[in-house]
Amino acid sequence: MAQICSQSTTITTTTTMFIPKPPPPLCTFLTIILLCILSFYTLHYPSSSSSSSSTIQRVAHFRQMFVTLSTNSTIATYLRALTLHPHLAGTKPSLETAHYVRTHFKDQGLNTHTVKYQTLLSYPTYASLSAYFSNGTRLDLPLNEVGRRSFNRKSGGDIGEDVVQPYHAYSPSGSAYSKAVFVNYGKDEDYRVLGVLGVNVSGCIVVVRKSEFLPRSEVVSKAGAHGAVAVLLYAEEEMKRFRKGFERGTVMKGLGDPLSPGWAAGVDGAERLDLEDSEVLNRFPKIPSMPLSAEAADIILGSLGGPVAPPEWKGNLKSMVSRVGPGPTVVNFTYQVGS
Ligand SMILES: *[C@@H]1O[C@H](CO)[C@@H](O)[C@H](O)[C@H]1NC(C)=O
Ligand SMILES: *[C@@H]1O[C@H](CO)[C@@H](O)[C@H](O)[C@H]1NC(C)=O
Ligand SMILES: *[C@@H]1O[C@H](CO)[C@@H](O)[C@H](O)[C@H]1NC(C)=O
Ligand SMILES: *[C@@H]1O[C@H](CO)[C@@H](O)[C@H](O)[C@H]1NC(C)=O
């Protein structure tokens, strides 16, 4: 007999679209250095000589130029400065990064030019995640890296305080209270295997391990198509100290600004699609998702009952997974996107 999450009486799910009323506060000015490369190009590589050279040669040329213009220690200094703090798009640190790059290009005598883009971005405002185990205990699962301060202290800087809360950009807001089920990588064949085992994920919160074959957007859309109400996605991690880490990323289909697919976002009053446009909506997932640390995933997966997981689902990383569920562990999931 199929085990179905939605038969449980404990389930409540609500999912609201990511869309706030337009014009959304999610829209934010994103300043990006543009034409730096072009400046480089004009200054050091006149167009007359470029027509016959291949792209590969040009790349090699610019690489060589970059390396000879700077010493190893200045390149190391740049890299250190650029990676010292998170600079999420649309935030102040992102603007400061742009200024840093512009200043250094100018110091090299390059013509630089900055352009303001208006793009639709998504930021988290609230998230909570807890697990209810069959032994009657409840556990609030970590939603951010813990111990990152002591970890960062080694590298000497006062860093880590501004670490971006783990989230999936463009996930809709939503909440779900339902049984957890393990769906391996969340590929079609994984759901087929579950079907053979008599597991129907409809109404469940699926726990998925990230693979390199399936983008996050596909993982979430396949889970939604199989009736799942929310997705928890974790990246396998072998090294113990990284198992508390989260993989942040987008769940939107395609690249760039969703409101200006294929053209420059919001520059000089350029046309932008409406948030309600089907072309826009089709790029956003229908069900909410959040990243999970490998450690937290293990706690949930190790507590599942139901059919035994196929051996290849256990991975090679000492995963605790032994059964696929659904349940008896119930997960309380809430994610709220900025508004
Ligand atoms: C800079 O680093 C590269 C790569 O490690 C090395 O090949 C090169 O010799 C270094 N140059 C100097 C001047 O130290
Ligand atoms: C899974 O359960 C849902 C809800 O009960 C049902 O609509 C769907 O047909 C089931 N899927 C399969 C493959 O049995
Ligand atoms: C209850 O079960 C969870 C998951 O298996 C486990 O982590 C926890 O230690 C258990 N608590 C008690 C009091 O047995
Ligand atoms: C689930 O979590 C939400 C948000 O933290 C909370 O308001 C709600 O009471 C929880 N539900 C249950 C059944 O624990």
Coordinates of C-alpha atoms in Angstrom, one line a residue, residues 121-308:
L121 CA 16.3 40.4 -6.4
S122 CA 15.0 38.3 -3.5
Y123 CA 16.1 38.3 0.1
P124 CA 15.0 36.3 3.1
T125 CA 13.2 37.9 6.0
Y126 CA 12.1 34.9 8.1
A127 CA 12.9 31.2 8.2
S128 CA 12.3 28.5 10.8
L129 CA 12.7 24.8 10.6
S130 CA 12.1 22.2 13.3
A131 CA 11.8 18.4 13.4
Y132 CA 9.3 16.4 15.5
F133 CA 10.7 12.9 16.1
S134 CA 8.7 9.8 16.8
N135 CA 10.2 9.6 20.3
G136 CA 8.3 12.8 21.1
T137 CA 11.2 15.2 21.0
R138 CA 11.4 18.4 19.0
L139 CA 14.6 19.8 17.5
D140 CA 15.0 23.3 16.0
L141 CA 17.3 22.8 13.1
P142 CA 20.2 25.3 12.5
L143 CA 19.5 27.8 9.7
N144 CA 22.9 29.3 9.6
E145 CA 26.5 28.2 10.0
V146 CA 27.4 27.9 13.7
G147 CA 30.9 28.4 15.1
R148 CA 31.8 30.5 12.1
R149 CA 33.4 33.1 14.3
S150 CA 36.0 30.9 15.8
F151 CA 36.6 29.4 12.4
N152 CA 37.2 32.8 10.9
R153 CA 39.4 34.1 13.7
K154 CA 42.3 32.1 12.3
S155 CA 42.4 34.1 9.2
G156 CA 42.9 37.2 11.3
G157 CA 39.9 39.3 10.2
D158 CA 36.8 40.5 12.0
I159 CA 34.7 38.6 9.4
G160 CA 31.8 36.3 9.5
E161 CA 29.3 38.6 11.2
D162 CA 27.9 39.7 7.9
V163 CA 27.5 36.2 6.5
V164 CA 24.4 36.0 4.4
Q165 CA 21.6 33.9 5.9
P166 CA 21.4 30.7 3.9
Y167 CA 18.4 30.8 1.5
H168 CA 17.3 30.0 -2.0
A169 CA 16.9 33.2 -4.0
Y170 CA 13.5 33.4 -5.8
S171 CA 11.9 30.8 -3.6
P172 CA 8.3 31.7 -2.9
S173 CA 7.2 32.3 0.8
G174 CA 5.5 29.3 2.3
S175 CA 5.0 27.1 5.3
A176 CA 4.4 23.4 5.6
Y177 CA 4.0 21.0 8.5
S178 CA 4.4 17.5 7.1
K179 CA 6.3 14.2 7.0
A180 CA 9.8 14.2 5.6
V181 CA 10.7 11.9 2.8
F182 CA 14.1 11.3 1.2
V183 CA 14.2 11.4 -2.6
N184 CA 17.9 11.0 -3.2
Y185 CA 18.9 13.5 -6.0
G186 CA 15.3 14.2 -6.9
K187 CA 15.7 13.0 -10.4
D188 CA 12.8 11.4 -12.4
E189 CA 14.3 7.9 -11.9
D190 CA 14.6 8.5 -8.1
Y191 CA 10.8 9.2 -8.0
R192 CA 10.3 6.1 -10.1
V193 CA 12.3 4.0 -7.6
L194 CA 10.2 5.5 -4.8
G195 CA 7.0 4.5 -6.7
V196 CA 8.3 1.0 -6.9
L197 CA 8.9 1.1 -3.1
G198 CA 5.3 2.2 -2.7
V199 CA 6.2 5.7 -1.6
N200 CA 4.1 8.7 -2.8
V201 CA 5.7 12.0 -1.9
S202 CA 2.5 14.0 -2.5
G203 CA 1.9 16.3 0.5
C204 CA 5.4 15.6 1.9
I205 CA 8.5 17.8 2.6
V206 CA 11.2 16.3 0.4
V207 CA 14.8 16.1 1.5
V208 CA 17.1 16.1 -1.5
R209 CA 20.9 15.8 -1.9
K210 CA 22.4 18.2 -4.4
S211 CA 23.8 16.6 -7.5
E212 CA 25.9 18.2 -10.2
F213 CA 23.5 16.9 -12.8
L214 CA 20.3 18.7 -11.7
P215 CA 20.1 22.4 -11.1
R216 CA 18.2 23.6 -8.0
S217 CA 15.4 25.0 -10.1
E218 CA 14.9 21.5 -11.6
V219 CA 15.0 19.8 -8.2
V220 CA 12.3 22.1 -6.9
S221 CA 10.1 21.9 -10.0
K222 CA 10.3 18.1 -10.2
A223 CA 9.4 17.9 -6.4
G224 CA 6.5 20.2 -7.0
A225 CA 5.3 18.2 -10.0
H226 CA 5.3 15.1 -7.7
G227 CA 3.1 16.9 -5.2
A228 CA 5.7 17.7 -2.6
V229 CA 4.9 20.8 -0.5
A230 CA 8.4 22.0 0.3
V231 CA 12.0 21.1 -0.5
L232 CA 15.1 20.9 1.8
L233 CA 18.3 20.7 -0.3
Y234 CA 21.6 19.7 1.2
A235 CA 25.1 19.3 -0.3
E236 CA 27.0 16.3 0.8
E237 CA 30.2 17.2 2.6
E238 CA 33.0 14.9 3.6
M239 CA 35.0 17.1 5.9
K240 CA 33.5 17.3 9.3
R241 CA 34.0 21.0 9.9
F242 CA 32.1 21.8 6.7
R243 CA 29.2 19.6 7.4
K244 CA 27.5 22.5 9.3
G245 CA 27.8 24.6 6.1
F246 CA 24.9 25.6 3.7
E247 CA 24.9 25.9 0.0
R248 CA 23.2 29.2 -1.0
G249 CA 21.9 29.7 -4.5
T250 CA 19.1 30.5 -6.8
V251 CA 16.1 28.3 -7.6
M252 CA 15.1 30.5 -10.6
K253 CA 15.2 29.0 -14.1
G254 CA 17.7 30.7 -16.3
L255 CA 20.1 33.5 -15.7
G256 CA 20.0 37.2 -15.2
D257 CA 17.2 39.6 -14.2
P258 CA 13.8 37.8 -14.5
L259 CA 12.1 41.0 -15.5
S260 CA 14.5 41.8 -18.4
P261 CA 15.4 38.4 -20.0
G262 CA 18.0 39.0 -22.7
W263 CA 18.3 42.8 -22.4
A264 CA 20.0 45.3 -20.1
A265 CA 18.0 45.5 -16.9
G266 CA 16.3 48.8 -16.3
V267 CA 18.9 50.9 -18.0
D268 CA 17.7 54.2 -19.5
G269 CA 14.1 53.3 -18.9
A270 CA 14.3 50.0 -20.9
E271 CA 11.2 47.9 -21.0
R272 CA 10.7 45.5 -18.0
L273 CA 8.2 42.7 -17.9
D274 CA 5.4 42.7 -15.4
L275 CA 5.8 40.5 -12.3
E276 CA 2.6 38.8 -13.3
D277 CA 3.8 38.1 -16.8
S278 CA 3.7 34.3 -17.5
E279 CA 7.2 34.4 -18.9
V280 CA 8.3 35.8 -15.5
L281 CA 6.2 33.5 -13.3
N282 CA 7.3 30.4 -15.2
R283 CA 10.9 31.1 -14.1
F284 CA 10.0 30.9 -10.4
P285 CA 9.3 27.7 -8.5
K286 CA 5.8 27.0 -7.3
I287 CA 6.8 25.5 -3.9
P288 CA 9.2 26.9 -1.3
S289 CA 12.6 25.6 -0.6
M290 CA 15.5 26.1 1.8
P291 CA 19.1 24.9 2.0
L292 CA 20.0 22.4 4.7
S293 CA 23.4 21.6 6.2
A294 CA 24.7 18.1 5.6
E295 CA 24.7 17.6 9.4
A296 CA 21.0 18.6 9.8
A297 CA 20.0 16.5 6.8
D298 CA 21.6 13.5 8.5
I299 CA 19.5 14.1 11.6
I300 CA 16.3 14.0 9.6
L301 CA 17.4 11.2 7.3
G302 CA 18.6 9.0 10.1
S303 CA 15.2 9.2 11.8
L304 CA 13.1 8.1 8.9
G305 CA 11.1 4.9 8.8
G306 CA 9.4 3.3 5.8
P307 CA 11.1 1.2 3.0
V308 CA 14.8 0.7 3.1

